[in-house]
XYZ file of C-alpha atoms in Angstrom:
542
model
C -34.912 -65.691 -79.475
C -38.354 -65.835 -79.882
C -39.575 -64.568 -83.317
C -43.044 -62.713 -83.277
C -45.188 -61.589 -86.683
C -44.677 -58.261 -85.677
C -43.608 -55.965 -82.579
C -44.695 -52.443 -82.352
C -41.566 -50.763 -80.573
C -41.243 -48.007 -78.146
C -45.025 -46.386 -78.110
C -46.910 -44.641 -76.141
C -49.603 -47.413 -75.003
C -52.937 -45.666 -74.794
C -54.214 -49.254 -73.666
C -58.229 -48.301 -74.215
C -58.886 -48.611 -69.944
C -58.956 -44.422 -69.936
C -55.684 -44.758 -67.535
C -52.404 -42.835 -68.503
C -50.572 -43.818 -71.181
C -47.189 -46.108 -70.342
C -44.142 -46.698 -72.584
C -43.317 -50.459 -74.214
C -43.303 -52.688 -77.204
C -46.746 -54.429 -78.841
C -45.834 -58.191 -79.754
C -48.386 -59.633 -82.455
C -48.401 -63.599 -83.230
C -51.294 -64.191 -85.812
C -54.329 -62.039 -84.805
C -54.036 -61.741 -81.228
C -51.594 -59.734 -78.947
C -48.938 -61.795 -77.687
C -47.401 -59.473 -75.559
C -47.491 -56.683 -73.559
C -43.818 -54.341 -72.249
C -40.541 -54.955 -72.980
C -39.757 -57.737 -76.007
C -36.363 -56.163 -76.687
C -35.137 -59.462 -76.874
C -37.247 -60.642 -78.993
C -37.270 -60.209 -83.272
C -40.277 -60.122 -85.693
C -41.516 -60.221 -89.516
C -42.281 -57.016 -89.261
C -41.288 -54.467 -86.974
C -42.722 -51.105 -86.562
C -40.968 -47.778 -85.050
C -43.571 -45.862 -82.582
C -41.424 -43.567 -81.150
C -42.669 -40.384 -80.720
C -46.605 -42.130 -81.375
C -49.293 -43.322 -79.783
C -50.478 -46.615 -80.246
C -54.272 -47.957 -79.555
C -56.526 -50.621 -79.789
C -58.331 -49.934 -82.814
C -61.333 -46.991 -82.705
C -65.073 -48.757 -83.510
C -67.514 -46.570 -85.639
C -70.647 -47.195 -83.832
C -72.751 -46.189 -86.954
C -71.592 -46.436 -90.300
C -73.488 -46.083 -93.327
C -71.257 -47.867 -95.313
C -73.545 -51.141 -96.395
C -72.712 -50.133 -100.020
C -69.134 -48.517 -100.539
C -68.119 -51.379 -99.022
C -68.794 -53.670 -101.261
C -67.885 -50.829 -104.124
C -64.451 -50.235 -102.364
C -63.581 -52.935 -99.096
C -60.644 -50.449 -98.665
C -62.706 -48.360 -96.404
C -59.878 -46.184 -96.848
C -62.028 -42.948 -95.236
C -62.247 -44.848 -92.424
C -59.092 -47.112 -91.958
C -57.185 -43.700 -92.389
C -58.784 -42.602 -89.176
C -57.766 -45.062 -87.153
C -61.185 -47.404 -87.460
C -61.070 -50.979 -87.229
C -64.784 -52.035 -87.038
C -67.853 -50.731 -88.838
C -71.236 -50.858 -87.001
C -73.893 -51.266 -89.719
C -77.618 -51.304 -89.931
C -79.348 -48.098 -88.186
C -82.727 -48.704 -88.598
C -82.301 -50.111 -91.972
C -80.393 -53.335 -92.581
C -78.704 -55.106 -95.690
C -81.522 -58.440 -94.639
C -83.241 -59.815 -93.985
C -85.113 -59.376 -97.498
C -87.672 -60.804 -99.788
C -87.690 -60.772 -103.240
C -89.563 -57.410 -103.433
C -87.063 -55.641 -100.769
C -84.213 -57.434 -103.194
C -85.752 -55.693 -106.621
C -86.592 -52.490 -104.809
C -82.599 -52.255 -103.559
C -81.481 -52.907 -106.813
C -83.733 -49.938 -108.465
C -82.637 -47.342 -105.718
C -79.376 -47.436 -106.162
C -77.446 -44.817 -107.603
C -73.642 -44.452 -108.429
C -72.592 -48.214 -107.369
C -74.304 -51.096 -108.638
C -74.214 -54.621 -107.466
C -76.424 -57.643 -107.507
C -78.604 -58.875 -104.212
C -77.169 -62.075 -103.734
C -78.502 -62.483 -100.296
C -80.880 -62.718 -98.468
C -80.768 -62.237 -94.385
C -78.159 -60.763 -92.869
C -75.567 -63.064 -91.725
C -75.172 -63.784 -95.750
C -74.546 -60.271 -96.779
C -71.972 -59.552 -94.246
C -70.913 -62.838 -95.186
C -70.560 -61.887 -98.937
C -68.833 -58.669 -97.858
C -66.416 -60.655 -96.587
C -65.433 -62.758 -98.795
C -65.313 -59.475 -101.506
C -62.497 -58.724 -99.009
C -63.135 -56.043 -96.530
C -59.787 -54.015 -94.917
C -61.687 -53.192 -91.784
C -63.719 -55.476 -89.260
C -68.184 -55.376 -89.869
C -70.552 -55.947 -87.660
C -74.196 -55.322 -88.375
C -77.878 -54.442 -86.504
C -81.297 -55.944 -87.536
C -82.966 -52.618 -88.274
C -86.608 -52.858 -87.039
C -87.961 -50.900 -90.764
C -86.077 -53.696 -92.471
C -88.536 -56.461 -90.333
C -91.779 -54.054 -90.376
C -91.013 -54.035 -94.622
C -90.832 -57.905 -94.839
C -93.900 -58.495 -93.154
C -96.244 -54.885 -93.579
C -94.305 -53.493 -96.201
C -94.770 -49.543 -96.269
C -97.974 -49.406 -94.565
C -99.088 -47.267 -91.746
C -100.739 -49.501 -89.650
C -100.100 -51.704 -86.258
C -98.766 -54.857 -87.414
C -101.735 -58.559 -86.785
C -100.465 -60.548 -83.623
C -99.218 -62.986 -86.031
C -96.986 -60.169 -88.543
C -95.595 -59.810 -85.375
C -94.961 -62.706 -84.029
C -92.915 -63.112 -87.359
C -90.754 -59.927 -86.952
C -89.729 -61.418 -83.780
C -88.572 -64.205 -85.051
C -86.795 -62.772 -87.857
C -85.250 -60.415 -85.284
C -84.316 -64.315 -82.888
C -82.518 -65.592 -86.206
C -80.578 -62.321 -86.999
C -79.815 -62.349 -83.361
C -78.926 -65.815 -82.919
C -76.966 -66.074 -86.656
C -74.673 -62.783 -85.074
C -76.274 -59.312 -85.147
C -75.309 -57.230 -82.597
C -78.669 -56.089 -81.500
C -81.877 -54.345 -82.933
C -82.098 -50.778 -84.001
C -84.539 -48.379 -84.767
C -84.926 -45.439 -86.755
C -88.324 -43.530 -85.698
C -87.824 -40.255 -88.040
C -87.870 -42.432 -91.043
C -90.828 -44.695 -92.489
C -92.100 -46.887 -91.829
C -90.154 -46.915 -88.507
C -92.341 -43.735 -87.945
C -95.464 -45.922 -87.854
C -94.120 -48.420 -85.016
C -96.004 -48.173 -81.893
C -94.836 -48.853 -78.182
C -95.954 -52.122 -77.861
C -93.784 -53.157 -81.429
C -90.789 -51.242 -79.930
C -91.054 -53.202 -77.263
C -91.526 -56.481 -78.168
C -88.159 -56.136 -80.733
C -86.610 -54.911 -78.238
C -87.211 -57.739 -75.782
C -86.419 -59.877 -78.372
C -82.225 -58.063 -78.206
C -82.967 -58.522 -74.465
C -83.055 -62.438 -74.431
C -80.031 -62.618 -76.561
C -78.293 -59.561 -74.410
C -77.691 -57.173 -77.161
C -78.425 -53.409 -77.962
C -81.491 -52.296 -78.872
C -79.886 -48.675 -80.879
C -82.240 -45.991 -81.875
C -82.763 -42.955 -83.998
C -85.173 -41.630 -81.423
C -88.520 -40.028 -83.059
C -88.173 -36.770 -82.203
C -84.720 -34.529 -81.850
C -86.072 -31.294 -82.040
C -89.559 -30.208 -80.948
C -90.340 -32.801 -79.105
C -86.876 -34.109 -78.165
C -87.219 -34.591 -74.580
C -90.612 -36.604 -74.694
C -88.555 -38.741 -77.764
C -86.360 -39.770 -75.007
C -88.867 -40.738 -72.310
C -89.852 -42.855 -74.969
C -86.647 -44.735 -75.681
C -85.754 -44.861 -72.087
C -89.716 -46.427 -71.203
C -88.488 -48.770 -74.237
C -85.986 -50.391 -72.306
C -87.832 -49.468 -69.207
C -90.263 -52.782 -70.542
C -88.311 -54.500 -72.198
C -85.425 -55.521 -70.328
C -82.853 -54.525 -72.621
C -80.121 -52.482 -72.248
C -79.989 -49.567 -75.196
C -78.500 -46.817 -77.440
C -79.297 -43.209 -78.366
C -77.575 -43.116 -82.033
C -75.692 -39.806 -82.641
C -77.022 -37.381 -79.503
C -78.288 -34.356 -80.845
C -81.178 -31.467 -80.127
C -81.699 -29.783 -83.672
C -83.157 -26.137 -83.783
C -81.966 -23.631 -82.488
C -84.985 -23.597 -80.227
C -84.171 -27.115 -78.730
C -80.302 -26.198 -77.937
C -81.473 -25.320 -75.004
C -83.346 -29.056 -73.740
C -79.884 -30.869 -73.600
C -79.097 -30.265 -70.107
C -82.581 -32.084 -69.134
C -81.860 -35.106 -71.226
C -78.402 -35.831 -70.356
C -80.364 -35.572 -66.889
C -82.956 -38.093 -67.874
C -80.325 -39.922 -68.891
C -78.347 -40.032 -65.764
C -81.453 -40.912 -63.539
C -82.597 -44.010 -65.593
C -78.604 -44.987 -65.303
C -78.113 -44.404 -61.847
C -82.130 -46.681 -61.425
C -79.481 -49.697 -63.328
C -80.883 -48.851 -66.527
C -78.153 -49.549 -69.043
C -78.190 -46.866 -71.723
C -75.684 -44.880 -73.661
C -75.235 -43.209 -76.463
C -73.121 -41.811 -79.378
C -72.257 -38.633 -81.384
C -70.134 -37.262 -84.119
C -68.157 -34.306 -83.925
C -69.785 -31.667 -85.758
C -72.983 -28.811 -85.645
C -74.501 -30.152 -89.213
C -76.315 -33.497 -89.748
C -76.902 -35.321 -92.844
C -79.489 -36.750 -93.944
C -82.609 -36.671 -96.588
C -84.929 -33.947 -97.886
C -87.617 -36.955 -96.944
C -86.900 -35.646 -93.311
C -88.668 -32.109 -94.538
C -91.862 -33.958 -95.461
C -94.314 -35.040 -93.288
C -94.541 -39.469 -92.427
C -97.957 -39.492 -93.891
C -96.703 -38.780 -97.453
C -94.386 -41.395 -97.831
C -96.169 -44.620 -96.465
C -96.727 -46.743 -99.266
C -92.418 -46.618 -99.804
C -90.822 -44.643 -102.503
C -92.943 -44.973 -105.257
C -96.127 -44.098 -103.261
C -94.013 -41.148 -102.248
C -92.713 -39.495 -105.512
C -96.645 -40.101 -106.790
C -98.112 -38.299 -103.723
C -96.007 -35.371 -104.649
C -97.201 -34.889 -108.046
C -100.784 -34.290 -107.112
C -101.347 -30.579 -106.943
C -103.780 -30.945 -103.985
C -100.937 -33.157 -102.034
C -98.061 -30.775 -102.778
C -99.793 -27.996 -100.986
C -100.829 -29.934 -98.098
C -97.308 -30.889 -97.742
C -95.862 -27.406 -98.634
C -98.322 -26.323 -96.215
C -96.995 -28.944 -93.406
C -93.449 -28.610 -93.873
C -93.777 -24.430 -93.423
C -96.183 -24.868 -89.925
C -94.010 -25.532 -86.651
C -95.707 -29.013 -85.396
C -94.698 -32.239 -82.068
C -96.479 -34.579 -84.396
C -93.272 -34.837 -86.458
C -89.558 -33.940 -86.842
C -89.465 -31.012 -89.314
C -85.588 -31.004 -90.865
C -86.846 -27.964 -92.849
C -87.795 -25.835 -90.108
C -85.473 -27.644 -87.769
C -82.777 -25.890 -90.244
C -83.389 -22.253 -89.703
C -83.290 -21.170 -92.763
C -83.467 -22.805 -96.248
C -79.778 -21.535 -96.528
C -78.791 -23.507 -94.179
C -79.789 -26.973 -96.440
C -76.647 -28.143 -98.116
C -77.063 -30.457 -101.606
C -74.973 -33.430 -101.386
C -76.445 -36.327 -102.560
C -77.850 -36.198 -106.418
C -78.499 -39.846 -108.608
C -80.135 -38.053 -111.519
C -77.040 -37.079 -113.491
C -78.738 -33.950 -114.739
C -78.670 -32.683 -111.236
C -74.917 -33.477 -110.063
C -74.086 -29.800 -111.147
C -76.280 -28.946 -108.307
C -74.522 -30.656 -105.401
C -72.562 -28.156 -103.066
C -75.563 -25.392 -103.746
C -77.697 -24.820 -100.726
C -81.973 -25.144 -100.711
C -82.539 -21.298 -101.099
C -79.738 -20.953 -103.617
C -81.286 -23.617 -105.982
C -85.240 -22.279 -105.059
C -83.406 -18.852 -106.215
C -82.098 -19.692 -109.245
C -85.744 -22.099 -110.457
C -87.892 -18.882 -109.731
C -89.702 -20.854 -106.976
C -90.153 -22.050 -102.996
C -87.753 -23.791 -101.023
C -90.265 -26.276 -99.996
C -91.674 -26.239 -104.309
C -88.083 -27.134 -104.879
C -87.622 -29.367 -102.108
C -90.647 -31.172 -103.684
C -89.732 -31.202 -107.457
C -85.697 -32.274 -106.440
C -87.162 -35.735 -104.877
C -89.055 -36.280 -107.642
C -86.681 -34.943 -110.488
C -83.583 -37.561 -108.596
C -86.505 -40.084 -107.731
C -84.545 -40.289 -104.786
C -84.611 -38.717 -101.171
C -81.797 -36.497 -101.897
C -79.004 -36.300 -100.112
C -78.647 -32.800 -97.802
C -76.389 -31.580 -94.749
C -78.652 -29.997 -92.228
C -76.904 -26.861 -90.154
C -79.309 -27.153 -87.038
C -77.019 -28.029 -83.779
C -74.810 -25.740 -81.313
C -71.036 -26.630 -80.786
C -71.593 -25.224 -77.026
C -73.943 -29.052 -77.049
C -71.450 -30.729 -78.388
C -68.928 -30.349 -75.752
C -71.871 -30.767 -73.600
C -71.714 -34.645 -75.082
C -68.617 -34.895 -75.251
C -67.818 -34.467 -71.366
C -70.196 -37.616 -70.984
C -68.700 -40.867 -70.215
C -71.296 -42.836 -71.627
C -71.112 -41.138 -74.906
C -69.105 -43.201 -77.643
C -68.584 -41.925 -80.901
C -69.564 -42.424 -85.146
C -69.544 -41.227 -88.259
C -73.172 -41.736 -89.307
C -71.348 -41.371 -93.225
C -70.301 -43.689 -95.645
C -66.510 -45.412 -95.810
C -65.024 -43.743 -98.965
C -62.008 -42.647 -100.967
C -61.179 -39.702 -102.600
C -60.848 -41.269 -106.497
C -63.273 -43.234 -108.950
C -67.707 -43.667 -108.291
C -66.837 -41.598 -104.251
C -66.313 -38.280 -106.331
C -69.271 -38.397 -108.212
C -71.430 -37.381 -105.102
C -70.609 -35.195 -102.658
C -70.564 -35.980 -98.647
C -71.038 -34.450 -95.248
C -67.332 -33.858 -94.101
C -67.805 -36.697 -90.926
C -67.077 -39.371 -93.760
C -63.858 -38.311 -93.702
C -63.151 -36.840 -90.202
C -65.289 -37.902 -87.460
C -62.481 -39.658 -85.495
C -59.487 -37.313 -86.658
C -61.311 -33.830 -85.415
C -62.358 -35.372 -82.173
C -58.261 -36.235 -81.436
C -57.589 -32.889 -83.169
C -60.193 -30.392 -82.039
C -62.016 -31.775 -78.963
C -58.883 -33.316 -77.479
C -55.665 -31.220 -78.736
C -57.080 -27.651 -79.051
C -60.151 -27.571 -77.502
C -58.857 -29.961 -74.487
C -63.057 -30.856 -73.818
C -61.587 -34.725 -72.860
C -57.947 -35.726 -72.282
C -56.874 -38.075 -74.765
C -56.916 -41.660 -72.587
C -60.229 -40.748 -71.993
C -61.345 -40.603 -75.931
C -59.442 -43.480 -76.588
C -61.683 -45.255 -73.747
C -64.841 -44.064 -76.027
C -63.046 -44.919 -78.834
C -62.494 -48.847 -77.908
C -63.480 -49.990 -74.729
C -66.599 -48.542 -74.448
C -67.946 -49.109 -77.599
C -66.545 -53.407 -77.733
C -68.072 -53.473 -73.840
C -71.294 -51.943 -75.503
C -71.679 -54.462 -77.724
C -70.233 -57.435 -75.602
C -67.410 -58.026 -78.206
C -64.619 -60.705 -77.054
C -61.564 -59.709 -76.234
C -61.506 -56.599 -78.593
C -61.024 -52.857 -77.748
C -58.386 -52.962 -75.299
C -54.466 -53.563 -75.327
C -53.656 -56.385 -74.088
C -52.207 -59.827 -74.484
C -54.793 -62.165 -75.420
C -56.700 -59.797 -77.237
C -57.562 -59.307 -80.888
C -54.155 -57.542 -82.398
C -56.602 -54.331 -84.184
C -53.956 -51.939 -83.378
C -54.477 -48.120 -84.584
C -50.650 -46.064 -84.069
C -51.188 -42.405 -84.502
C -49.104 -39.112 -83.525
C -51.604 -36.991 -80.995
C -49.826 -33.988 -81.843
C -50.414 -34.065 -85.507
C -53.417 -36.071 -86.422
C -55.871 -33.753 -88.245
C -59.124 -33.726 -89.836
C -58.936 -32.153 -93.608
C -62.728 -32.393 -94.886
C -64.830 -29.526 -95.362
C -68.447 -28.830 -96.267
C -66.984 -27.011 -99.097
C -64.026 -29.756 -100.408
C -65.643 -32.881 -98.008
C -63.058 -35.401 -100.167
C -60.572 -34.932 -98.288
C -58.121 -37.683 -96.188
C -57.377 -36.887 -92.654
C -53.689 -37.221 -91.630
C -51.476 -38.247 -88.367
C -52.169 -41.657 -88.242
C -49.496 -43.635 -89.717
C -50.853 -47.486 -89.002
C -53.442 -49.470 -88.594
C -53.816 -52.826 -88.051
C -56.898 -55.630 -88.522
C -56.465 -58.552 -86.487
C -52.446 -58.414 -86.946
C -51.932 -57.754 -90.319
C -50.970 -54.157 -91.237
C -53.412 -52.020 -93.965
C -52.183 -48.790 -93.318
C -48.255 -48.778 -93.012
C -46.501 -45.496 -93.026
C -49.925 -43.586 -93.984
C -50.417 -45.670 -97.220
C -52.947 -48.378 -97.810
C -51.314 -51.664 -98.663
C -54.273 -53.290 -100.327
C -54.973 -55.912 -97.205
C -58.157 -57.090 -97.160
C -58.401 -59.141 -93.676
C -61.884 -57.718 -91.698
C -64.043 -60.454 -90.210
C -67.695 -60.755 -89.557
C -67.547 -59.417 -85.345
C -70.517 -61.145 -84.022
C -73.141 -60.333 -80.855
C -73.684 -62.676 -77.663
C -76.716 -64.020 -79.757
C -74.264 -66.163 -81.591
C -73.772 -67.989 -78.713
C -77.011 -68.233 -76.902
C -79.074 -70.862 -76.910
C -82.301 -70.522 -79.002
C -85.019 -70.568 -75.490
C -87.137 -73.350 -75.298
């Protein structure tokens, strides 16, 4: 009699390919799927009854901000409980490579979560996480902003030929050590200072190793279509495969541009350009109050930004530009439509934490100041960019994006727990609900896409885009990253008012064959590994 390490019995199997589900068993031996079908004659050390439940490959979070939260708590509770088995980090900024100055700044900017920066390269950071213990697998892009700061600091200028070559060499080293691609976030300083030549050069490095170039495009508001065109231009000139992070049109005046953006992407795809996107399933974004202020005021880094905001003349110029519609920068303040639509959620100053959950309008009224002045004062008082939620997108566009077969999914959030240090700060509900919300609201209730298609875009689509070997499908020989859930009851519960609430309906999760969630309870196991991109196996040029 064959004895496996685990058998999942009588599941409705959604194998990740988008085909119709079928009933069967899944046998697991060590970290791999050993057999799929009927293994009724076999036995296992762990038997999981999946009757009336769905079994699927573990979900891939294509853009996670769990960089620091996994250091604090490697259980990755808010994501594991939604079926996520891979956190992909590094939107524009990555945890390496670092200089000693960058390490010191990282320590200085820490909030509630405190840690030593004991690594230098991105690979060293990822290996550090695994040594600490993580329940999910982890992967990361190397960030263009990190490369820029490494060589130029926060200066608003183009790199010299020598500086650019050092940036390219750092990018190549990160890819050779396993980073899954190169990423940019072009609304944030100092990435906003990067020109086309710099972006194309860095994307060419990604192309050389068959890795992705992913980007938070330069503008999601008034210049949304122009920013999409710039992104597609980078792909055309570099030959890289590319992904747009969290595709969206921000600001009511720009909602109607989504059809043209999708058409531009489709046209590029038809021309043979490999371009995809990801999204989160909410009509509110979340970032910092830095996005309400023009890029020039942030040149030189955080300390220079705060120093300038203290200058009366600079303050008045910033206030004028915050209130002036423009295509020169992505103005988060105006995109929200009103300070009533900006919800403050992230303070590190203990004296300001009581303001979490209030709108910018409410805080301004309490202080007897304008919303613009209040935003500036909060940045100074908190000595941070101050986390906020911006209600600026349309539900209609969410549906349009969901219908695109080339769109995968992300949380664009941290991975949290409903306990300890995480309760000292608010969060966007997407950190607890993005994936469950997809399956509950947009699959089960609204029926925008089918369950098998949602699973495909949570699993094999991102795995293929990242060029991951033997992940993203239920098939013999593939790694046993498996989620078992009830399609009829899976549900997100996090709200903007009460975000720290786990999703329900996921009963079991295996990561590399090890049970991490059993009967809805975290086992405490931390079998997560570093997942490498294709550059690790690519011989160095020359």
